Short mmCIF file of C-alpha atoms in Angstrom, two decimals:
data_model
loop_
_atom_site.label_atom_id
_atom_site.label_comp_id
_atom_site.label_asym_id
_atom_site.label_seq_id
_atom_site.Cartn_x
_atom_site.Cartn_y
_atom_site.Cartn_z
CA HIS X 20 -33.29 -0.81 15.20
CA ALA X 21 -30.20 1.22 16.03
CA LEU X 22 -28.97 4.62 14.98
CA ASP X 23 -25.36 5.79 14.90
CA ILE X 24 -24.48 9.46 14.36
CA ALA X 25 -20.78 10.28 14.04
CA GLU X 26 -19.45 13.80 13.71
CA GLN X 27 -15.92 15.12 13.34
CA GLU X 28 -14.37 18.61 13.15
CA HIS X 29 -10.79 18.47 11.97
CA GLU X 30 -8.21 21.23 11.66
CA ALA X 31 -4.63 20.59 10.48
CA TYR X 32 -1.68 22.88 10.09
CA ALA X 33 1.83 22.21 8.82
CA VAL X 34 5.04 24.11 8.31
CA PHE X 35 7.86 22.42 6.42
CA GLY X 36 11.09 23.10 4.57
CA GLN X 37 14.09 21.36 3.00
CA ILE X 38 17.67 22.34 2.16
CA ASP X 39 20.48 20.83 0.09
CA TYR X 40 24.03 21.69 1.19
CA ASN X 41 27.24 20.74 -0.68
CA LEU X 42 29.67 19.47 1.94
CA THR X 43 32.21 18.87 -0.82
CA ASP X 44 32.11 18.83 -4.66
CA ASN X 45 30.95 15.17 -4.47
CA LEU X 46 29.02 15.05 -1.15
CA VAL X 47 25.61 16.58 -0.60
CA PHE X 48 23.62 16.78 2.59
CA THR X 49 19.81 17.10 2.40
CA GLY X 50 17.83 17.98 5.44
CA GLY X 51 14.13 18.61 6.00
CA LEU X 52 11.76 19.35 8.90
CA ARG X 53 8.00 19.39 9.18
CA TRP X 54 5.83 20.56 12.06
CA THR X 55 2.32 19.25 12.02
CA LYS X 56 -0.56 20.13 14.34
CA GLU X 57 -3.84 18.24 14.39
CA ASP X 58 -7.03 19.24 16.26
CA LYS X 59 -9.96 16.83 16.13
CA ASP X 60 -13.32 17.07 17.90
CA MET X 61 -15.14 13.75 17.47
CA THR X 62 -18.50 12.45 18.75
CA ASN X 63 -20.41 9.23 18.28
CA ASP X 64 -24.04 9.12 19.47
CA PHE X 65 -25.48 5.57 19.69
CA SER X 66 -29.17 5.01 20.21
CA GLU X 67 -31.53 2.07 20.03
CA VAL X 68 -35.29 1.74 19.48
CA ASN X 69 -36.96 -1.26 21.27
CA PRO X 70 -33.72 -3.16 21.68
CA GLY X 71 -34.67 -6.77 22.47
CA LEU X 72 -32.58 -8.96 24.71
CA GLY X 73 -31.00 -10.58 21.67
CA PHE X 74 -29.63 -7.31 20.42
CA ALA X 75 -27.22 -7.23 23.38
CA PHE X 76 -25.32 -10.08 21.73
CA PHE X 77 -25.38 -8.61 18.21
CA PRO X 78 -22.64 -5.98 17.92
CA PRO X 79 -24.10 -3.81 15.17
CA LEU X 80 -27.19 -3.18 17.30
CA ALA X 81 -25.89 -3.79 20.84
CA PRO X 82 -26.01 -0.67 23.16
CA ARG X 83 -22.74 1.27 23.32
CA GLU X 84 -21.72 4.29 25.40
CA ASN X 85 -21.56 7.55 23.49
CA VAL X 86 -18.12 8.87 22.58
CA ASP X 87 -16.99 12.46 22.96
CA GLU X 88 -13.21 12.83 22.32
CA ASN X 89 -10.82 15.63 21.50
CA ILE X 90 -7.38 15.07 20.07
CA ASP X 91 -5.01 18.04 20.19
CA ASP X 92 -1.64 16.82 19.02
CA ASP X 93 1.48 18.12 17.32
CA GLN X 94 4.54 16.40 15.98
CA VAL X 95 7.91 17.24 14.43
CA THR X 96 9.14 14.90 11.71
CA GLY X 97 12.14 15.18 9.48
CA THR X 98 14.54 13.60 7.06
CA ALA X 99 18.34 13.58 6.65
CA LYS X 100 20.18 12.23 3.58
CA LEU X 101 23.78 12.03 2.38
CA SER X 102 24.43 11.65 -1.35
CA TRP X 103 27.93 10.79 -2.60
CA PHE X 104 28.63 11.21 -6.32
CA ALA X 105 31.46 8.76 -7.05
CA ASN X 106 31.57 10.14 -10.60
CA GLU X 107 29.11 11.73 -13.03
CA ASP X 108 27.38 8.32 -13.57
CA ILE X 109 27.22 6.74 -10.12
CA MET X 110 25.67 8.01 -6.89
CA PHE X 111 25.33 6.36 -3.47
CA TYR X 112 23.08 7.58 -0.75
CA ALA X 113 22.01 6.94 2.87
CA SER X 114 18.82 8.45 4.35
CA TYR X 115 16.86 8.52 7.58
CA GLY X 116 13.33 9.83 8.07
CA THR X 117 10.44 9.94 10.51
CA GLY X 118 6.74 9.89 9.88
CA TYR X 119 3.50 10.63 11.75
CA LYS X 120 -0.22 10.06 11.34
CA ALA X 121 -2.79 11.46 13.84
CA GLY X 122 -5.08 9.21 15.86
CA GLY X 123 -8.86 9.12 15.97
CA ILE X 124 -11.89 7.04 17.04
CA ASN X 125 -13.91 4.17 15.63
CA THR X 126 -17.33 5.05 14.33
CA ASP X 127 -18.73 1.52 14.13
CA ARG X 128 -20.09 -0.39 17.09
CA ILE X 129 -16.92 -2.51 17.38
CA ASP X 130 -16.46 -5.41 19.75
CA THR X 131 -16.24 -4.16 23.36
CA ALA X 132 -12.90 -5.98 23.73
CA LEU X 133 -11.39 -3.47 21.27
CA ASP X 134 -10.49 0.11 22.11
CA VAL X 135 -12.80 2.77 20.61
CA ASN X 136 -9.80 5.18 20.34
CA PHE X 137 -6.74 4.54 18.24
CA ASP X 138 -3.53 6.49 18.83
CA ALA X 139 -1.14 8.38 16.52
CA GLU X 140 1.18 6.36 14.35
CA GLU X 141 4.90 7.12 14.32
CA SER X 142 7.60 5.63 12.10
CA GLU X 143 11.34 5.61 11.45
CA ALA X 144 12.72 4.71 8.03
CA TYR X 145 16.25 3.91 6.88
CA GLU X 146 17.48 3.50 3.31
CA LEU X 147 20.76 2.76 1.57
CA GLY X 148 20.95 2.85 -2.23
CA MET X 149 22.84 3.27 -5.47
CA LYS X 150 21.82 4.91 -8.78
CA ALA X 151 24.15 4.14 -11.66
CA ASP X 152 24.36 4.70 -15.38
CA PHE X 153 26.64 2.70 -17.65
CA PRO X 154 26.53 4.67 -20.88
CA ASP X 155 28.75 2.23 -22.88
CA GLN X 156 26.30 -0.60 -22.14
CA ALA X 157 23.17 1.61 -22.43
CA LEU X 158 22.34 0.33 -18.93
CA ARG X 159 20.83 2.00 -15.84
CA VAL X 160 20.74 0.21 -12.44
CA ASN X 161 19.06 1.43 -9.26
CA VAL X 162 19.41 -0.56 -6.02
CA ALA X 163 17.98 0.16 -2.62
CA LEU X 164 17.84 -1.48 0.80
CA HIS X 165 15.30 -0.27 3.35
CA LYS X 166 13.97 -0.78 6.86
CA THR X 167 10.99 0.86 8.51
CA ASP X 168 9.91 0.53 12.12
CA THR X 169 6.37 1.72 12.96
CA ASP X 170 4.98 2.26 16.42
CA ASP X 171 1.20 2.10 16.94
CA LEU X 172 0.67 1.20 13.26
CA GLN X 173 -2.98 2.01 12.39
CA THR X 174 -4.77 -0.99 11.01
CA ILE X 175 -8.30 -1.65 9.80
CA SER X 176 -10.14 -4.95 9.73
CA PHE X 177 -13.76 -5.80 8.66
CA GLN X 178 -15.23 -8.20 11.24
CA SER X 179 -18.43 -9.21 9.43
CA VAL X 180 -20.43 -6.54 11.30
CA GLY X 181 -18.25 -3.45 11.03
CA PHE X 182 -14.80 -1.97 10.51
CA ALA X 183 -12.38 -1.87 13.47
CA LEU X 184 -9.57 0.60 13.49
CA GLN X 185 -6.81 -0.46 15.87
CA ASN X 186 -3.12 0.13 16.74
CA ALA X 187 -0.66 -2.66 16.25
CA GLY X 188 2.01 -2.13 18.89
CA THR X 189 4.97 -2.40 16.51
CA ALA X 190 5.33 -3.30 12.85
CA GLU X 191 8.72 -4.03 11.16
CA THR X 192 9.34 -3.87 7.47
CA TRP X 193 12.60 -4.45 5.65
CA GLY X 194 13.65 -5.42 2.13
CA GLY X 195 15.32 -4.39 -1.08
CA GLU X 196 14.52 -3.20 -4.59
CA LEU X 197 16.25 -3.61 -7.94
CA ASP X 198 15.39 -1.55 -11.03
CA VAL X 199 17.16 -2.15 -14.33
CA PHE X 200 16.76 -0.38 -17.69
CA TRP X 201 18.65 -1.65 -20.72
CA GLN X 202 18.68 -0.47 -24.34
CA PRO X 203 20.67 -3.18 -26.20
CA LEU X 204 19.68 -1.62 -29.57
CA ASN X 205 18.49 1.85 -30.57
CA ASN X 206 14.97 0.54 -31.08
CA THR X 207 14.82 -2.08 -28.29
CA THR X 208 14.39 -1.41 -24.57
CA MET X 209 14.03 -3.88 -21.67
CA THR X 210 13.23 -3.29 -18.03
CA LEU X 211 13.32 -5.45 -14.90
CA ALA X 212 12.06 -4.47 -11.40
CA TYR X 213 12.16 -6.71 -8.36
CA ALA X 214 11.02 -5.91 -4.82
CA TYR X 215 11.43 -8.04 -1.71
CA ASN X 216 9.51 -6.83 1.31
CA ASP X 217 9.44 -8.73 4.61
CA ALA X 218 6.76 -7.18 6.87
CA GLU X 219 5.11 -8.40 10.07
CA TYR X 220 3.30 -7.25 13.16
CA GLU X 221 6.12 -7.46 15.68
CA ASP X 222 3.87 -6.63 18.64
CA PHE X 223 0.07 -6.72 18.24
CA GLU X 224 -1.43 -8.27 21.40
CA GLN X 225 -4.96 -6.85 21.19
CA GLY X 226 -5.87 -7.59 17.56
CA SER X 227 -8.98 -8.88 15.79
CA CYS X 228 -9.89 -12.58 15.83
CA TRP X 229 -10.61 -15.06 13.10
CA VAL X 230 -14.26 -15.30 12.04
CA GLY X 231 -14.50 -17.66 9.07
CA THR X 232 -12.09 -20.51 10.07
CA PRO X 233 -13.59 -21.05 13.61
CA PHE X 234 -17.09 -21.28 11.96
CA HIS X 235 -15.87 -24.06 9.60
CA THR X 236 -13.69 -26.00 12.07
CA GLN X 237 -15.58 -25.40 15.30
CA GLN X 238 -12.16 -24.52 16.76
CA PRO X 239 -11.46 -21.08 18.30
CA ASP X 240 -8.66 -18.78 17.14
CA PRO X 241 -5.58 -20.35 18.73
CA THR X 242 -4.23 -16.84 19.68
CA SER X 243 -7.39 -15.86 21.61
CA ASN X 244 -6.87 -13.77 24.72
CA GLY X 245 -10.24 -14.93 26.08
CA ASP X 246 -11.75 -11.43 26.06
CA GLY X 247 -12.78 -11.16 22.35
CA SER X 248 -9.38 -10.00 21.20
CA CYS X 249 -6.48 -12.10 19.74
CA ASP X 250 -2.73 -11.81 19.74
CA ARG X 251 -1.67 -11.10 16.12
CA SER X 252 2.03 -10.67 16.98
CA GLY X 253 4.17 -12.29 14.36
CA GLY X 254 1.49 -12.09 11.69
CA GLN X 255 1.99 -10.89 8.11
CA LEU X 256 1.37 -7.23 7.44
CA SER X 257 -1.98 -7.02 5.59
CA GLY X 258 -1.84 -6.46 1.87
CA ASN X 259 1.92 -7.09 1.55
CA PRO X 260 3.29 -9.50 -1.05
CA GLU X 261 6.78 -10.59 -0.03
CA ASN X 262 8.01 -10.69 -3.69
CA VAL X 263 7.04 -8.66 -6.73
CA VAL X 264 8.52 -8.94 -10.25
CA VAL X 265 7.79 -6.61 -13.15
CA THR X 266 9.58 -6.96 -16.52
CA SER X 267 8.90 -5.43 -19.95
CA LEU X 268 10.12 -5.44 -23.57
CA ARG X 269 9.50 -2.78 -26.20
CA GLN X 270 10.53 -3.00 -29.85
CA ASP X 271 10.16 0.04 -32.15
CA PHE X 272 10.05 -0.04 -35.98
CA GLN X 273 10.72 2.99 -38.16
CA LEU X 274 8.32 2.79 -41.09
CA GLY X 275 9.35 5.99 -42.81
CA GLY X 276 7.38 9.14 -43.42
CA ASN X 277 7.69 10.06 -39.72
CA ILE X 278 5.59 7.00 -38.75
CA THR X 279 6.82 4.63 -35.98
CA ALA X 280 5.32 1.28 -35.02
CA PHE X 281 5.94 -0.42 -31.75
CA LEU X 282 5.20 -3.70 -29.86
CA TYR X 283 5.22 -3.73 -26.07
CA GLY X 284 4.82 -6.60 -23.62
CA GLU X 285 4.73 -6.56 -19.78
CA TYR X 286 4.82 -9.41 -17.27
CA ILE X 287 3.95 -8.90 -13.60
CA TRP X 288 4.06 -11.45 -10.76
CA PHE X 289 2.79 -10.90 -7.23
CA ASP X 290 3.55 -13.29 -4.37
CA GLU X 291 0.82 -14.61 -2.09
CA ARG X 292 -0.38 -12.13 0.52
CA MET X 293 -2.58 -11.92 3.62
CA THR X 294 -5.50 -9.62 2.90
CA ASP X 295 -6.76 -8.77 6.36
CA VAL X 296 -5.37 -7.84 9.69
CA ASN X 297 -6.99 -10.74 11.57
CA GLN X 298 -4.82 -13.23 9.72
CA ASP X 299 -7.62 -15.72 9.11
CA PRO X 300 -6.14 -18.51 6.83
CA LEU X 301 -9.19 -18.18 4.52
CA LYS X 302 -8.01 -14.67 3.74
CA LEU X 303 -4.63 -15.70 2.31
CA ALA X 304 -4.73 -14.76 -1.37
CA ASP X 305 -2.73 -16.92 -3.86
CA ASP X 306 0.09 -15.51 -5.99
CA TYR X 307 -0.87 -14.34 -9.45
CA ASN X 308 0.71 -13.12 -12.67
CA LEU X 309 -0.48 -10.61 -15.30
CA ILE X 310 0.47 -10.18 -18.95
CA ASN X 311 -0.23 -6.81 -20.61
CA LEU X 312 0.32 -6.18 -24.38
CA ARG X 313 0.27 -3.08 -26.64
CA ALA X 314 0.84 -2.49 -30.33
CA GLY X 315 0.66 0.93 -31.95
CA LEU X 316 1.44 3.41 -34.62
CA VAL X 317 2.86 6.87 -33.84
CA PHE X 318 2.31 9.65 -36.40
CA GLU X 319 4.93 12.25 -35.49
CA ASN X 320 3.79 14.86 -38.08
CA TRP X 321 0.24 14.74 -36.70
CA ASP X 322 1.33 14.35 -33.06
CA ALA X 323 -1.06 11.43 -32.80
CA GLU X 324 -1.04 7.68 -32.15
CA ILE X 325 -3.29 4.71 -32.29
CA VAL X 326 -2.82 1.83 -29.95
CA ALA X 327 -4.40 -1.66 -29.67
CA TRP X 328 -4.00 -3.04 -26.16
CA GLY X 329 -4.85 -5.98 -23.97
CA ARG X 330 -4.68 -6.08 -20.16
CA ASN X 331 -4.55 -9.33 -18.24
CA VAL X 332 -4.59 -11.24 -21.48
CA GLY X 333 -4.30 -14.55 -19.67
CA ASP X 334 -7.55 -13.83 -17.90
CA GLU X 335 -6.02 -14.36 -14.40
CA ASP X 336 -8.47 -14.37 -11.45
CA TYR X 337 -7.12 -12.27 -8.61
CA THR X 338 -8.44 -10.17 -5.79
CA ASN X 339 -7.40 -7.14 -3.78
CA THR X 340 -9.15 -8.26 -0.60
CA ILE X 341 -10.95 -11.15 0.99
CA ALA X 342 -13.38 -10.23 3.74
CA ASP X 343 -15.90 -11.87 6.06
CA GLY X 344 -19.51 -11.86 4.84
CA VAL X 345 -21.81 -9.33 6.40
CA VAL X 346 -23.45 -10.91 9.44
CA GLN X 347 -22.86 -14.37 7.89
CA ASP X 348 -20.07 -16.06 9.79
CA GLY X 349 -18.18 -18.49 7.61
CA ARG X 350 -19.04 -16.83 4.38
CA MET X 351 -16.22 -14.92 2.59
CA ILE X 352 -16.49 -12.09 0.12
CA ALA X 353 -13.76 -11.47 -2.47
CA TYR X 354 -13.69 -8.54 -4.84
CA TYR X 355 -12.16 -9.56 -8.18
CA ASN X 356 -10.08 -7.26 -10.23
CA GLU X 357 -10.33 -6.56 -13.99
CA PRO X 358 -10.56 -9.68 -16.21
CA SER X 359 -9.05 -9.99 -19.66
CA THR X 360 -9.79 -6.66 -21.35
CA TRP X 361 -9.05 -5.49 -24.92
CA GLY X 362 -9.42 -2.19 -26.64
CA VAL X 363 -8.11 0.45 -29.09
CA THR X 364 -7.07 3.94 -28.04
CA LEU X 365 -6.67 6.95 -30.39
CA ARG X 366 -4.81 9.90 -28.96
CA LYS X 367 -4.24 13.34 -30.62
CA ASN X 368 -2.46 16.24 -29.07
CA PHE X 369 -3.63 19.73 -30.03
CA ASN X 370 -1.04 22.51 -29.49
#
């Protein structure tokens, strides 16, 4: 058998601040800075008892060199934003910000083709947007366009025998968001939200390889580098649906005696998405939609309400992740989310 002992001592310090400055009556500058210091002492001690010859070819038990690493790093990040108030109901803005996440080490016995250490992650984000109210139409509209470039993006992939944390060289994300709130009648409200997000690994030459598909097809990963790693450049960012739509409708009814009834319906649609860093085609999850419903009574005098609700009333089957089976190449594991669920909630506030 094999024994892995991983220890880490971690100290982190940060100093940050933000200011708003009125350049004119209608133009506001927002600036912020953050200084972060990370100090990590990390060790991995790997030992084996009676390791047979076969264990050398079985990564979870194969001998590995011990790891003793120290990361002493500091970083300055910040944000800058200009907000222009065209009038009291419409505001436009442009922002720029940087981000940082400290590096570390893998604690599993990962494939020797992969680096035990992973570096700090750094990002730059740009955003343009508008927030607008149209009082005469009882309408609110928010729009945003965004772009984020990340260097050394930290990724994690389960490779049937352990988790591998790695750096993708560069990841690029861009897209837009639309958020609409409309109240056509005093007792009727409607919302619509749409997000488009195009995200890929722009540069990821030393990534994880397919496990399931080669087992079933007897064909190797076509992006193999020949050393146990694979070129994942151009692949989809794990867990990212390209399109998401959320819309809702709420209707209120005044019953008298300070009692209000309401009906609420919500529809959500998620585009298909790759669920793992290694881009195995077997891990591409289908698109799915959800319908959530609520009906309730609000007792204003008692500061209480009773709500009957249903989540995922269409009983849609959908998963958050699809992973390789543990030490069973070709077998996939999917963790399903909540099925159709119904219930009643009674809420009372005590002042």
